Short mmCIF file of C-alpha atoms and ligand atoms in Angstrom, two decimals:
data_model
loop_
_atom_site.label_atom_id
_atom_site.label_comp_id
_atom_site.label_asym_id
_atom_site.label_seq_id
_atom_site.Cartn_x
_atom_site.Cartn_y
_atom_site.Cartn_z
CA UNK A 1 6.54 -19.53 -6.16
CA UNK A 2 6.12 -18.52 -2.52
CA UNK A 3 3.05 -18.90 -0.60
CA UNK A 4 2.10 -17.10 2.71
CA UNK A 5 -0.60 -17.11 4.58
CA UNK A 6 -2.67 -14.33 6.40
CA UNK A 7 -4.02 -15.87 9.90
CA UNK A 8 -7.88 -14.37 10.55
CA UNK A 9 -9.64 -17.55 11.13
CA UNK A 10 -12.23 -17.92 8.77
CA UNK A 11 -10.89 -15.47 7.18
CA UNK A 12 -7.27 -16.51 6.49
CA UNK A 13 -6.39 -15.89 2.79
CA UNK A 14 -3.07 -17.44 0.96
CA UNK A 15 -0.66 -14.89 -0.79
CA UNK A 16 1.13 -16.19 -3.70
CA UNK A 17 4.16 -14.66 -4.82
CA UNK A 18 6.16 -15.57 -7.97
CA UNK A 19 6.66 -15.15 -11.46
CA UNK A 20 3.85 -15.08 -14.54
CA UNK A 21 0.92 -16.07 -11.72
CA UNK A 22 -1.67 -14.28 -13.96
CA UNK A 23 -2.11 -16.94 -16.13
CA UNK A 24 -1.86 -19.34 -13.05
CA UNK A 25 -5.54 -20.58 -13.34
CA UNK A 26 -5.21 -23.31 -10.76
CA UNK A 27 -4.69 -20.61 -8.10
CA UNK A 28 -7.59 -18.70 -8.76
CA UNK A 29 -10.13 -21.40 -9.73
CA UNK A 30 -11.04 -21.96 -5.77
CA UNK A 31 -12.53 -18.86 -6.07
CA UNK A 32 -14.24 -18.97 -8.94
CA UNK A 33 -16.96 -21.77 -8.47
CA UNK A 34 -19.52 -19.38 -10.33
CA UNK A 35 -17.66 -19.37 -13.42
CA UNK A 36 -18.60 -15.90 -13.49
CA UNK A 37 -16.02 -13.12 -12.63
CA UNK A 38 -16.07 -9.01 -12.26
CA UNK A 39 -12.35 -7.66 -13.31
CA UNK A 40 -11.81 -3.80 -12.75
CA UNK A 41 -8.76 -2.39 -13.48
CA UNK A 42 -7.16 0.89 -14.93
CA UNK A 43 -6.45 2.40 -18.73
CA UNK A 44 -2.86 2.09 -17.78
CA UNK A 45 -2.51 -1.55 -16.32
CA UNK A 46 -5.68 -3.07 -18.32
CA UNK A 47 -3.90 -2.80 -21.98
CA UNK A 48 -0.76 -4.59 -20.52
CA UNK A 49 -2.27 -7.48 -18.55
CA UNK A 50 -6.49 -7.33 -18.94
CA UNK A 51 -6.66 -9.70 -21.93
CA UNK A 52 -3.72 -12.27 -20.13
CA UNK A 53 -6.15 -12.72 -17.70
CA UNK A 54 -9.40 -12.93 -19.23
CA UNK A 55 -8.38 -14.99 -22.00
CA UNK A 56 -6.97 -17.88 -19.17
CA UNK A 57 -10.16 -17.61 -17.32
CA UNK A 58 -12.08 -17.70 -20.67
CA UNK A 59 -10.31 -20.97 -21.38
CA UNK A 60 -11.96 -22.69 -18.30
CA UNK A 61 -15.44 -21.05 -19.02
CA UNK A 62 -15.10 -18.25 -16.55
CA UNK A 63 -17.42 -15.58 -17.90
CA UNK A 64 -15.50 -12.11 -17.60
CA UNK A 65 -17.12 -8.35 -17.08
CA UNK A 66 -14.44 -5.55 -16.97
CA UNK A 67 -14.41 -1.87 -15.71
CA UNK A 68 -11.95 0.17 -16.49
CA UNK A 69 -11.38 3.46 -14.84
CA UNK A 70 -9.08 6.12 -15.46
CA UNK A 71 -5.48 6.20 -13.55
CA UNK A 72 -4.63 7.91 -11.05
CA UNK A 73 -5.09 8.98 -6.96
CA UNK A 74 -6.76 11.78 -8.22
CA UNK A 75 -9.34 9.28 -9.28
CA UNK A 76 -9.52 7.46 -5.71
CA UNK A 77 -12.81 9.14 -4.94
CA UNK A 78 -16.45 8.53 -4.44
CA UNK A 79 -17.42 9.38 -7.86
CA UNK A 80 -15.15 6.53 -9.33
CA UNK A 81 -16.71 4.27 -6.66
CA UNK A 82 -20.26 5.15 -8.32
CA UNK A 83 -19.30 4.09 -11.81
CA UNK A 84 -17.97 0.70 -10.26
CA UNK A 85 -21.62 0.42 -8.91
CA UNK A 86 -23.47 2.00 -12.01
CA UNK A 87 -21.66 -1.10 -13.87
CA UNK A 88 -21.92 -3.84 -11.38
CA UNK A 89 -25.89 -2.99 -11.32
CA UNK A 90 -26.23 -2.76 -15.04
CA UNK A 91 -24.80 -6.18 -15.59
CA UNK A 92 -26.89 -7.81 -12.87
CA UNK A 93 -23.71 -8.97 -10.35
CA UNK A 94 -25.04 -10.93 -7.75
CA UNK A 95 -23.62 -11.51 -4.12
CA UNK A 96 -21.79 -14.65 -5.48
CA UNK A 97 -19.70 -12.50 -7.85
CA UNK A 98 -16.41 -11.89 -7.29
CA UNK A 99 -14.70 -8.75 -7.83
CA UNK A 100 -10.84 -9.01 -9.23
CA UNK A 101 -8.78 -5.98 -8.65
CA UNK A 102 -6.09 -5.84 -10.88
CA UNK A 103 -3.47 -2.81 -10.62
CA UNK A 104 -1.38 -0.85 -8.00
CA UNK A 105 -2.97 0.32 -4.58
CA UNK A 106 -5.43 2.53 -6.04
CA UNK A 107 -7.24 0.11 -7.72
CA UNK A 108 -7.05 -2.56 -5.50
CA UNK A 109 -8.15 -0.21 -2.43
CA UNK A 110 -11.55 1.02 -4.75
CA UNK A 111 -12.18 -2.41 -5.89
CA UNK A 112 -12.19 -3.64 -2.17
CA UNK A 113 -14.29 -0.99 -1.11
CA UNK A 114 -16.63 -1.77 -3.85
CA UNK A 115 -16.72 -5.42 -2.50
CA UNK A 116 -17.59 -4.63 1.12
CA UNK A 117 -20.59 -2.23 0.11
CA UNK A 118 -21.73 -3.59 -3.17
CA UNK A 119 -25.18 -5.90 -2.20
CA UNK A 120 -23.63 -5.18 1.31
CA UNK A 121 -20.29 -7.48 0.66
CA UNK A 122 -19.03 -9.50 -2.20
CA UNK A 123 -16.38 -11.79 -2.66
CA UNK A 124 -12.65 -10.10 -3.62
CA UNK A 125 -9.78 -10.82 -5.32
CA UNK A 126 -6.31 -9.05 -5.23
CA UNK A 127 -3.73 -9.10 -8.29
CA UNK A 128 -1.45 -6.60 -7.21
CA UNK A 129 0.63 -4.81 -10.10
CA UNK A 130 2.91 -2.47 -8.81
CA UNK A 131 6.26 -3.18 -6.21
CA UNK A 132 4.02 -1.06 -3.72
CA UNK A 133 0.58 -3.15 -3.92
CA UNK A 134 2.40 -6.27 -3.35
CA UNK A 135 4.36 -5.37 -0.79
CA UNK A 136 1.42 -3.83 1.08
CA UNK A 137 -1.79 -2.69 0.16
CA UNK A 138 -2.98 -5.85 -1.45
CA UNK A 139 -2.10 -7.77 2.08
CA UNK A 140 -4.52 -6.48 5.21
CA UNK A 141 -8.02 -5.84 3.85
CA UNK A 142 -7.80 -2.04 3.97
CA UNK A 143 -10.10 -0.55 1.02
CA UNK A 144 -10.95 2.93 0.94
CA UNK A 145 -11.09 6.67 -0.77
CA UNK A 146 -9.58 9.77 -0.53
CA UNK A 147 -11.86 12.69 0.75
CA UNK A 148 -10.75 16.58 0.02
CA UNK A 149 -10.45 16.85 3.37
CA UNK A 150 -8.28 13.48 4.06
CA UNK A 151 -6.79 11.04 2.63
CA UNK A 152 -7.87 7.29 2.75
CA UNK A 153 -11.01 9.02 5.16
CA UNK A 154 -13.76 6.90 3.44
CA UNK A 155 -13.57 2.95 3.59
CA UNK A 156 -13.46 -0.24 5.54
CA UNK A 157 -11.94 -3.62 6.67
CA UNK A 158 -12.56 -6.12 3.94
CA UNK A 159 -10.43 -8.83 3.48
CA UNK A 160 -9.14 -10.44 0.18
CA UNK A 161 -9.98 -14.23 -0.52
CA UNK A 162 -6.98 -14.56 -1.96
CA UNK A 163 -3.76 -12.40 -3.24
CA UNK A 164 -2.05 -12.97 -6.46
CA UNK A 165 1.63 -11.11 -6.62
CA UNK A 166 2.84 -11.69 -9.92
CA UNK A 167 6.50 -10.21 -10.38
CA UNK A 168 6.30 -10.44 -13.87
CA UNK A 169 4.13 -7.97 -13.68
CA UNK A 170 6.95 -5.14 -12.30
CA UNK A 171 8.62 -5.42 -15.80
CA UNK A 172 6.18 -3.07 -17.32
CA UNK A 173 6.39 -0.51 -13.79
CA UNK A 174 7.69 2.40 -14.30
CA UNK A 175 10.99 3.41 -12.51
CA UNK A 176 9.79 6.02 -10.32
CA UNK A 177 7.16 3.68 -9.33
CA UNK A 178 9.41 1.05 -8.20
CA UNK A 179 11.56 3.08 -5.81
CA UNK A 180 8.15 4.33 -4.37
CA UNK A 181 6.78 0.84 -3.57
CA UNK A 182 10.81 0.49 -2.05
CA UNK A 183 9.48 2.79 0.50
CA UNK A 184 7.43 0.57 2.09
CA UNK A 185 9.72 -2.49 1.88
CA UNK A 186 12.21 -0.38 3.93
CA UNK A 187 9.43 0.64 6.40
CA UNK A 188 8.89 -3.20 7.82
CA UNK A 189 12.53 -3.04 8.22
CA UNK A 190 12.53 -0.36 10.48
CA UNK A 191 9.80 -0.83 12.11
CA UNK A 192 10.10 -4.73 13.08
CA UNK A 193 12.80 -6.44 11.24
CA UNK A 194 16.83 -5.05 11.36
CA UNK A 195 17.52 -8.10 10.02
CA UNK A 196 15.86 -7.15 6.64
CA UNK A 197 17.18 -3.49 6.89
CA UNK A 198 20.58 -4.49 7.02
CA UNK A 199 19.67 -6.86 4.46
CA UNK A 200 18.42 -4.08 2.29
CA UNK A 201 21.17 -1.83 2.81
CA UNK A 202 23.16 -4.48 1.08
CA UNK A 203 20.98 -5.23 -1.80
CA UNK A 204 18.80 -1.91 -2.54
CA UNK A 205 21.09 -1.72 -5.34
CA UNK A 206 19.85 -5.28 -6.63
CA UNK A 207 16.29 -4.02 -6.76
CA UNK A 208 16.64 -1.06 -8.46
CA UNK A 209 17.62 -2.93 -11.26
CA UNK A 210 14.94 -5.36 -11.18
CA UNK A 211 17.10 -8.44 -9.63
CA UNK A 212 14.41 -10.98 -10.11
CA UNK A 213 15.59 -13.43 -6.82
CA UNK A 214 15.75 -9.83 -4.58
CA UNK A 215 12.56 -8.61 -5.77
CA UNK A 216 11.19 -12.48 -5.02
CA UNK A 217 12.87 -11.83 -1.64
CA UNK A 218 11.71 -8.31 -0.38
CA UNK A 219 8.23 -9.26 -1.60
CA UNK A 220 8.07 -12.75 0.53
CA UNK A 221 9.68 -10.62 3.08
CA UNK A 222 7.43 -7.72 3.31
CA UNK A 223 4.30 -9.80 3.37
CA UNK A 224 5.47 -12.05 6.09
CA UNK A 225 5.89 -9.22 8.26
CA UNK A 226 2.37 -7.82 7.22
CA UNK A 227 0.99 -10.95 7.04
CA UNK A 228 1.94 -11.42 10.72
CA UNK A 229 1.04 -7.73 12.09
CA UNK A 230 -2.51 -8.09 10.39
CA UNK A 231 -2.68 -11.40 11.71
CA UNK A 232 -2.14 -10.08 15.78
CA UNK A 233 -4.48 -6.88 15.21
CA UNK A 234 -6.24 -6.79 12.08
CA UNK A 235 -8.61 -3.53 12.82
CA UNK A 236 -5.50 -1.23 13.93
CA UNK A 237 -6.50 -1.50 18.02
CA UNK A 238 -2.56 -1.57 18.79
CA UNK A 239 0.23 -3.27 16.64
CA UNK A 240 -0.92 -2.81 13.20
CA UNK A 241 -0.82 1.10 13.44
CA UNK A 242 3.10 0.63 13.23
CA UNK A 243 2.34 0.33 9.58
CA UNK A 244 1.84 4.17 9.44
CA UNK A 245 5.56 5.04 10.25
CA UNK A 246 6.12 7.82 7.78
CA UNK A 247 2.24 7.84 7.08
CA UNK A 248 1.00 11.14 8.97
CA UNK A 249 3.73 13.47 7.63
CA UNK A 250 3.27 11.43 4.36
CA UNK A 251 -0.31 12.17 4.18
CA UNK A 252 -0.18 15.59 4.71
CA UNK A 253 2.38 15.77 1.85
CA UNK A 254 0.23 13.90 -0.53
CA UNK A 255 -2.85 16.26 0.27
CA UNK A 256 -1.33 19.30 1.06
CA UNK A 257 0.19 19.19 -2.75
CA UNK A 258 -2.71 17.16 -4.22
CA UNK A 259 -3.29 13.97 -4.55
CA UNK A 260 -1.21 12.66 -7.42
CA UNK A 261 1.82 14.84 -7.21
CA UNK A 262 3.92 13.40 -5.11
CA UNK A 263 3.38 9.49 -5.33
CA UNK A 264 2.15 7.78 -2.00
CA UNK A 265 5.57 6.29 -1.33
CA UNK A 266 7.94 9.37 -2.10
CA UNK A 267 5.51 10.91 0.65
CA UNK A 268 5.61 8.02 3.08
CA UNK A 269 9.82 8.41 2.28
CA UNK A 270 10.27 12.08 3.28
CA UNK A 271 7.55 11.44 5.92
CA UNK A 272 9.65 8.80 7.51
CA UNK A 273 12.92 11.12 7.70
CA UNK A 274 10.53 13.72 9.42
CA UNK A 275 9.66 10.53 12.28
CA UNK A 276 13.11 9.82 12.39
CA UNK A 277 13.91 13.53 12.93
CA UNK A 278 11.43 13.84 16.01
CA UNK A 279 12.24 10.59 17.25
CA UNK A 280 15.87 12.33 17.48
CA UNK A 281 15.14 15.42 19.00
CA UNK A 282 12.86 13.34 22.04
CA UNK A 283 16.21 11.35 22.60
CA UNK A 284 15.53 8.22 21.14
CA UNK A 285 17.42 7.66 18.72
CA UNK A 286 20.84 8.28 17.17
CA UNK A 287 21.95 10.95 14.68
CA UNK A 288 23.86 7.67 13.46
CA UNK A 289 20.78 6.05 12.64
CA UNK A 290 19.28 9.26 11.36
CA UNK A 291 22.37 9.15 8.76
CA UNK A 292 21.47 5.94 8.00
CA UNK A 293 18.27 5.70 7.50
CA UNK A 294 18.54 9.17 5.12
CA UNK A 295 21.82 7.29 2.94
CA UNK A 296 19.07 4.05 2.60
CA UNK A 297 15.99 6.39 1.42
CA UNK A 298 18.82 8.36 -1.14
CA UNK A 299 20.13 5.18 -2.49
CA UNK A 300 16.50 4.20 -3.81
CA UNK A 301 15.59 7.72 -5.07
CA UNK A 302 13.75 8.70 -2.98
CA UNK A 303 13.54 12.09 -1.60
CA UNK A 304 14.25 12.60 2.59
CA UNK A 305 12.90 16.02 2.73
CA UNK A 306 9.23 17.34 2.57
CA UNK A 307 8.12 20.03 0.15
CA UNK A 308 8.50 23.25 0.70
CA UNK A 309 4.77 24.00 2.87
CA UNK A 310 3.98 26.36 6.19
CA UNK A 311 4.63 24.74 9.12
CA UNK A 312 0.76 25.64 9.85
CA UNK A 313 -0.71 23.82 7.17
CA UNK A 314 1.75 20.58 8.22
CA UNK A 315 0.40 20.94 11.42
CA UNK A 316 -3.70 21.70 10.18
CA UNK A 317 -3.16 17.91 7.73
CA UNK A 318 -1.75 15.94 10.29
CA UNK A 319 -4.62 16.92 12.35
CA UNK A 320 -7.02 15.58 9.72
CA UNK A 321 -5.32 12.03 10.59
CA UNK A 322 -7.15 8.58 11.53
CA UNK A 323 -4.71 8.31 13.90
CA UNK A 324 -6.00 11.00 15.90
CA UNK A 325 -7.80 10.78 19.24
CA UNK A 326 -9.04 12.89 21.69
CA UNK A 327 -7.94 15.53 20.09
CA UNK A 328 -3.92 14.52 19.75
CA UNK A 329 -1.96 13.30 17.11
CA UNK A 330 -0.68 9.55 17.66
CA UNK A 331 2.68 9.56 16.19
CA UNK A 332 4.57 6.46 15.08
CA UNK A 333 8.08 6.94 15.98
CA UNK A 334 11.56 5.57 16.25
CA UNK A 335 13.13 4.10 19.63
CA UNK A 336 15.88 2.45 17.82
CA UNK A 337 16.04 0.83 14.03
CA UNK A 338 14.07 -2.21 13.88
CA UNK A 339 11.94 -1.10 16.75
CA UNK A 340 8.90 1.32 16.44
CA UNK A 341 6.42 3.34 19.00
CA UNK A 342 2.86 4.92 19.26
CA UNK A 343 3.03 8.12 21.09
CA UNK A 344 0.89 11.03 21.58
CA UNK A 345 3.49 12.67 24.26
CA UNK A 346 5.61 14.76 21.61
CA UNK A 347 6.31 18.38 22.42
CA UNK A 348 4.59 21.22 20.18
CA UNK A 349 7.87 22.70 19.62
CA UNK A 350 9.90 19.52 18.78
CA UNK A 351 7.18 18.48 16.13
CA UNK A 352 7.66 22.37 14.76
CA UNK A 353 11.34 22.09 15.00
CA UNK A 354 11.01 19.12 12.80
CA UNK A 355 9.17 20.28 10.35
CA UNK A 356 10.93 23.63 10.02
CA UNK A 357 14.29 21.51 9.94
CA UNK A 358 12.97 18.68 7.49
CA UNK A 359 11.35 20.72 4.51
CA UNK A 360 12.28 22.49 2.09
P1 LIG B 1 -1.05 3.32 -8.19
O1 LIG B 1 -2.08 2.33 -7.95
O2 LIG B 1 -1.46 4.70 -8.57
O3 LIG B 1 -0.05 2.76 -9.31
C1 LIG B 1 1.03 3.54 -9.72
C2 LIG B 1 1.05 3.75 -11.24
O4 LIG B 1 1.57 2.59 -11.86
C3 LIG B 1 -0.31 3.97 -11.86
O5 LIG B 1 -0.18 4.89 -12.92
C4 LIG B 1 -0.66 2.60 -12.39
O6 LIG B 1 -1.61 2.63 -13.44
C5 LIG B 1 0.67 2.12 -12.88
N1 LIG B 1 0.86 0.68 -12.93
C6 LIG B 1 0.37 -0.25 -12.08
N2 LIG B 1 0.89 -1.44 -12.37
C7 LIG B 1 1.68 -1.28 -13.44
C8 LIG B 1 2.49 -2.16 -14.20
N3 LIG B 1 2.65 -3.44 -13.87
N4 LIG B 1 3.15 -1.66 -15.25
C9 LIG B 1 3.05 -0.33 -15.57
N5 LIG B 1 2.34 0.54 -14.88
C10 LIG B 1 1.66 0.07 -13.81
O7 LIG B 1 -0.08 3.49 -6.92
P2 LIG B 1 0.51 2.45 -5.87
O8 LIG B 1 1.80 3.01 -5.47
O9 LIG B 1 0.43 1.06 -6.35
O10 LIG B 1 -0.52 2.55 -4.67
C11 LIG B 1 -0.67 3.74 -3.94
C12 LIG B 1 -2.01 3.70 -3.26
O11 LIG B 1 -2.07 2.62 -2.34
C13 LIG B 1 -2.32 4.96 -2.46
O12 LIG B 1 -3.64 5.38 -2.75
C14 LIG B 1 -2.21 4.51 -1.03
O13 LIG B 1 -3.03 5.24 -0.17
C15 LIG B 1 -2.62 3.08 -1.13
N6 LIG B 1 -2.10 2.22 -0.05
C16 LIG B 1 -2.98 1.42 0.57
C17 LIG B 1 -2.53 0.56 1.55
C18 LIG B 1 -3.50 -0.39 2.20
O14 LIG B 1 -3.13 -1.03 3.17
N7 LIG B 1 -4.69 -0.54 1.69
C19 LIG B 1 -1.18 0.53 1.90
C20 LIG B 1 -0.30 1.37 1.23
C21 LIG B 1 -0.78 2.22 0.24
N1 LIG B 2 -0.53 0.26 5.19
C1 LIG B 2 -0.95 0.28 6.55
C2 LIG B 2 -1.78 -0.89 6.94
O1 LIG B 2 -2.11 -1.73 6.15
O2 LIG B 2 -2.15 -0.97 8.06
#
């Protein structure tokens, strides 16, 4: 097992990494001093792993409530978040209650949402199930919904006591699923760590077929890096918003074609390709990298182009972005690989050459 640490003072969490940590009871006990526990979780992900983890708390007289809601980022909404609260009322949870998330980025960022606004903030608990949620979303203390008019629009800073990534748990995950949570691992590469990139190049082979040491290491990997961007700007004022590479194209995928149809990381994938086409055209970086970075995203299925959508409505999503201010789209872009920028000085007509050149 592998244990990091996220630096926020008194907020600082530990995030464990390693193999069968559901049942690791001595990791979650600190947390659990009122041997009473909330555990929400999803039709898919609660039949595989629910009863693992109640039945070990059980054991040390933990008393367990579960919710569980139906799959799917269609789901991520405010209606879902109002059956979290309907239940967490109707059973009497009190402030001192924590609330375990258990299952891939959607659950874990409505159960974290449901912490901070529940009795105004209770305590939270991340068991990450899917490549993706351990490699990012379960790490930073973003929670949030989707909105029809914007994705991830409704939410707030809340972060985790502790995070439990157990890679046992990626047995069960789908393939598609795995090469989208590979999206992100090849994100803090290029954003902040060449080291790891060329280190992926060599091994993305590895983790598509489940290597258990690789999948140990990208894991470890990817949360160090998060661990240390949250850790310098926690509330996205400068550093942190390097996370989005990919992200603004991405989300305009993922809403422009409803939520659900192209998975978050296949988004953030062909959103990437589009940065790393504008960062071209504004001279910053090579068509070798371009190359690249496109024979990386290919070799872990995932697509480098975006569907096939007016150039208008790219434009009309990306506008709908948290990034945005005063008016401009702040894009993350490419200066070299390994190195990433925030800029809001890209030319109309580069961003629509890109977009005519990058979908289909
Ligand atoms: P997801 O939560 O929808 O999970 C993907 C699918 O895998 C679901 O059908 C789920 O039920 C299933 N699943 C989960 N664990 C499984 C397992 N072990 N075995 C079998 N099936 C399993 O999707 P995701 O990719 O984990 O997360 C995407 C979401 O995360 C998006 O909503 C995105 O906006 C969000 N996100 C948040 C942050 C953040 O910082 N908060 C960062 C990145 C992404
Ligand atoms: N996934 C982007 C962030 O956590 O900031």
């Amino acid at each position: 097992m592998q244990t990091l640490n996220v630096g926020l003072a008194e907020r600082s969490y530990p995030i464990y990494v390693g193999d069968g940590l559901i049942q690791a009871y001595d990791l979650l006990s600190p947390y659990l001093s009122g041997r009473r526990a909330v555990i929400i979780s999803n039709t898919t992900v609660a039949p595989l792993y629910m009863s693992r983890l109640v039945e070990g708390l059980h054991e040390h007289g933990v008393q367990c409530d579960r919710i569980v809601l139906p799959d799917g980022e269609r789901f991520k909404n405010s209606k879902t978040i109002d059956t979290i609260y309907d239940e967490l009322l109707r059973s009497h949870c009190e402030r001192s209650t924590p609330l375990i998330a258990l299952g891939g980025g959607v659950i874990g960022d409505m159960v974290g949402f449901a912490a901070a606004t529940y009795l105004r903030g209770v305590p939270f608990i991340q068991i990450p199930t899917t490549l993706l949620a351990q490699v990012d979303s379960s790490v930073g203390g973003k929670t949030g919904i989707n909105h029809p008019l914007g994705k991830n629009m409704i939410g707030a800073f809340y972060q985790p006591q502790v995070v439990l990534a157990d890679t046992r748990t990626l047995d069960t995950l789908p393939d598609r699923e795995l090469c989208a949570g590979l999206s992100e691992v090849i994100k803090y590469g290029l954003i902040r760590d060449l080291p790891f990139l060329e280190w992926l190049e060599q091994n993305i082979e590895k983790l598509r077929a489940r290597d258990k040491d690789a999948l140990q290491y990208a894991i470890t990997r990817s949360c160090q890096n998060k661990a240390e961007v949250v850790g310098n700007d926690e509330r996205e004022s400068g550093e942190r918003a390097l996370l989005n590479l990919g992200h603004t194209f991405g989300h305009a995928i993922e809403n422009g074609m409803g939520y659900g149809v192209w998975l978050h990381g296949e988004a953030v994938a062909a959103g990437t390709m589009m940065a790393a086409d504008l960062s071209c055209r504004m001279g910053w970086l090579k068509t070798s990298d371009v190359d690249r970075m496109r024979d990386l995203f290919q070799r872990a299925n995932l697509p480098v182009r975006g569907p096939d959508m007016a150039v208008e409505k790219y434009q009309e999503l990306m506008g709908l972005d948290k990034k945005v201010a005063g008016g401009k789209i702040r894009f993350v872009l490419l200066e070299g690989l390994g190195s990433a920028v925030i800029t809001s000085d890209v030319p109309e007509k580069l961003l629509k050459e890109t977009l005519k050149a990058c979908c289909d």
